[in-house]
Short mmCIF file of C-alpha atoms and ligand atoms in Angstrom, two decimals:
data_model
loop_
_atom_site.label_atom_id
_atom_site.label_comp_id
_atom_site.label_asym_id
_atom_site.label_seq_id
_atom_site.Cartn_x
_atom_site.Cartn_y
_atom_site.Cartn_z
CA MET A 1 -0.13 0.22 0.07
CA THR A 2 1.36 3.32 -0.84
CA GLU A 3 1.72 5.84 1.69
CA ARG A 4 -0.79 8.94 1.96
CA ILE A 5 0.61 12.12 0.71
CA GLU A 6 -1.28 15.36 1.13
CA THR A 7 0.03 18.76 0.47
CA GLY A 8 -0.81 22.36 1.44
CA ALA A 9 -0.15 25.71 0.55
CA CYS A 10 -1.25 29.30 1.48
CA PHE A 11 -2.89 31.72 -0.58
CA CYS A 12 -0.04 33.62 -1.88
CA GLY A 13 2.21 30.35 -2.42
CA ALA A 14 4.97 31.48 -0.15
CA ILE A 15 4.51 28.65 2.04
CA ALA A 16 4.08 25.09 1.09
CA ALA A 17 3.87 21.76 3.06
CA GLU A 18 3.72 18.00 2.51
CA LEU A 19 2.11 15.59 5.08
CA ARG A 20 2.81 11.93 4.94
CA GLY A 21 0.77 9.08 6.26
CA GLU A 22 -2.59 9.37 7.97
CA PRO A 23 -3.91 12.27 10.04
CA ILE A 24 -4.14 11.37 13.77
CA TRP A 25 -7.51 13.19 13.96
CA ILE A 26 -9.97 15.71 12.37
CA VAL A 27 -12.29 18.04 14.41
CA TYR A 28 -14.61 20.94 13.87
CA ASP A 29 -13.51 23.54 16.51
CA HIS A 30 -16.15 26.25 17.83
CA ASP A 31 -13.61 27.74 20.04
CA ASP A 32 -13.66 31.50 20.26
CA ASP A 33 -10.02 32.16 20.47
CA CYS A 34 -9.73 30.33 17.18
CA ARG A 35 -12.80 31.91 15.71
CA ARG A 36 -11.21 35.45 16.15
CA ALA A 37 -7.57 34.32 15.13
CA ILE A 38 -8.80 32.75 11.85
CA GLY A 39 -11.52 35.00 11.16
CA SER A 40 -14.17 32.24 10.46
CA PRO A 41 -17.12 31.18 12.69
CA LEU A 42 -15.56 27.77 12.88
CA THR A 43 -12.99 25.74 11.45
CA VAL A 44 -11.78 22.38 11.20
CA TRP A 45 -8.35 21.41 12.47
CA ILE A 46 -6.41 18.30 11.05
CA GLY A 47 -4.14 16.68 13.44
CA TYR A 48 -0.68 15.20 12.47
CA ARG A 49 2.50 14.18 14.56
CA SER A 50 4.84 16.88 13.87
CA ASP A 51 7.35 14.49 12.08
CA GLN A 52 4.78 13.79 9.41
CA LEU A 53 4.97 17.42 8.35
CA ARG A 54 7.60 18.98 6.14
CA PHE A 55 7.56 22.65 4.97
CA THR A 56 8.49 22.42 1.33
CA ARG A 57 8.56 25.99 0.63
CA GLY A 58 8.94 29.14 2.90
CA THR A 59 8.74 29.36 6.70
CA PRO A 60 5.50 30.23 8.64
CA LYS A 61 5.58 33.28 10.82
CA THR A 62 4.26 32.31 14.51
CA PHE A 63 2.41 34.05 17.20
CA SER A 64 1.50 33.37 20.84
CA LYS A 65 -1.04 34.98 23.02
CA THR A 66 -2.15 32.07 25.06
CA ARG A 67 0.42 30.13 27.00
CA GLY A 68 1.40 27.05 25.39
CA ILE A 69 -0.28 27.74 22.08
CA GLU A 70 1.69 28.79 19.16
CA ARG A 71 -0.23 29.74 15.78
CA SER A 72 1.59 30.20 12.40
CA PHE A 73 0.44 31.82 9.23
CA CYS A 74 1.93 33.25 6.16
CA ALA A 75 3.61 36.47 6.94
CA ASP A 76 2.94 37.65 3.20
CA CYS A 77 -0.63 36.91 2.78
CA GLY A 78 -1.94 36.01 6.29
CA THR A 79 -3.29 32.60 5.50
CA SER A 80 -3.67 30.68 8.85
CA ILE A 81 -1.63 27.64 8.68
CA GLY A 82 -1.81 25.82 12.02
CA TYR A 83 -1.22 25.61 15.58
CA CYS A 84 0.98 23.72 18.00
CA ASP A 85 -0.07 23.10 21.46
CA ALA A 86 2.31 22.41 24.30
CA GLY A 87 -0.16 20.40 26.15
CA LEU A 88 -0.29 17.98 23.01
CA PRO A 89 3.64 17.67 22.67
CA GLY A 90 4.97 16.01 19.06
CA GLU A 91 1.52 17.04 17.51
CA VAL A 92 0.67 19.92 14.77
CA HIS A 93 -2.57 21.02 13.87
CA LEU A 94 -3.44 22.35 10.34
CA CYS A 95 -6.21 24.39 9.13
CA ILE A 96 -8.23 22.76 6.53
CA GLY A 97 -8.08 25.82 4.49
CA PHE A 98 -4.37 25.46 4.11
CA MET A 99 -4.85 21.94 2.73
CA ASP A 100 -4.98 21.53 -1.47
CA HIS A 101 -7.58 18.93 -0.84
CA PRO A 102 -9.80 19.85 2.03
CA GLU A 103 -12.49 17.53 0.96
CA ARG A 104 -10.42 14.34 2.00
CA PHE A 105 -10.68 15.32 5.60
CA PRO A 106 -14.08 14.75 6.82
CA PRO A 107 -14.24 15.60 10.43
CA GLN A 108 -15.13 13.13 13.36
CA ALA A 109 -16.29 15.16 16.19
CA HIS A 110 -17.06 18.85 17.08
CA SER A 111 -14.79 20.48 19.79
CA PHE A 112 -15.92 23.21 22.24
CA TRP A 113 -19.41 22.49 21.13
CA PRO A 114 -20.83 24.88 23.79
CA LEU A 115 -18.91 27.79 22.25
CA LYS A 116 -20.51 27.25 18.86
CA LEU A 117 -22.62 30.36 17.34
CA PRO A 118 -26.23 30.02 18.05
CA TRP A 119 -27.23 30.27 14.15
CA VAL A 120 -24.74 27.52 13.12
CA GLU A 121 -26.63 24.48 12.65
CA MET A 122 -25.02 21.14 12.03
CA ALA A 123 -27.08 18.19 10.92
CA ASP A 124 -24.35 15.35 11.79
CA THR A 125 -24.23 12.88 14.20
CA LEU A 126 -20.79 13.30 15.12
CA PRO A 127 -19.79 13.56 18.81
CA ARG A 128 -20.43 16.99 20.33
CA LEU A 129 -17.37 17.61 22.80
CA ASP A 130 -17.56 20.17 25.54
CA ALA A 131 -13.74 20.82 24.99
CA THR A 132 -10.89 19.70 22.99
CA SER A 133 -10.84 16.15 21.60
CA ARG A 134 -7.54 15.30 22.89
CA ARG A 135 -6.20 14.79 26.31
CA ARG A 136 -4.00 17.50 27.19
CA ALA A 137 -0.79 17.83 29.52
CA ALA A 138 -2.74 19.04 32.74
CA ALA A 139 -0.07 21.61 33.50
CA PHE A 140 -1.62 23.73 30.52
CA GLY A 141 -5.29 23.65 31.76
CA ASP A 142 -8.08 23.86 29.69
CA PRO A 143 -8.26 26.14 26.83
CA ALA A 144 -11.82 26.80 27.46
CA THR A 145 -11.25 28.26 30.75
CA ARG A 146 -7.78 30.06 30.59
CA LYS A 147 -7.71 33.76 29.86
CA CYS A 148 -4.91 35.82 28.60
CA GLY A 149 -4.45 39.36 28.63
ZN1 ZN B 1 0.90 33.40 1.56
#
């Protein structure tokens, strides 16, 4: 069986990446921090192990507002690329919009369901989770309750 290879790129093309193998998980995210950072009512994150990701062009710029969370984006066009969470070591989460074939990543659950906007209606039968779909290192707390200034 041949290894699955997916690619992604930002809007201007300055950043491109290759992902090898199957993603670990794929979730809708209704979290308000991500909503603001990405500028979208919700998003879909695709989780990979860090060693599955290789940037083939350019280097994303990173930004951190919340302890343990580092977001990456294209410094030229602003496309959101992903985030790393110190509470989930060895993993990287890519934004669905960065992928060249987003149709190949059907979500498996809804994370932060209580933060969903009231007019967003979802007809699927996927699990609705109160927080993240992944167990995080306790030292970094719950992203739903930690506030940063
Ligand atoms: Zn770009």
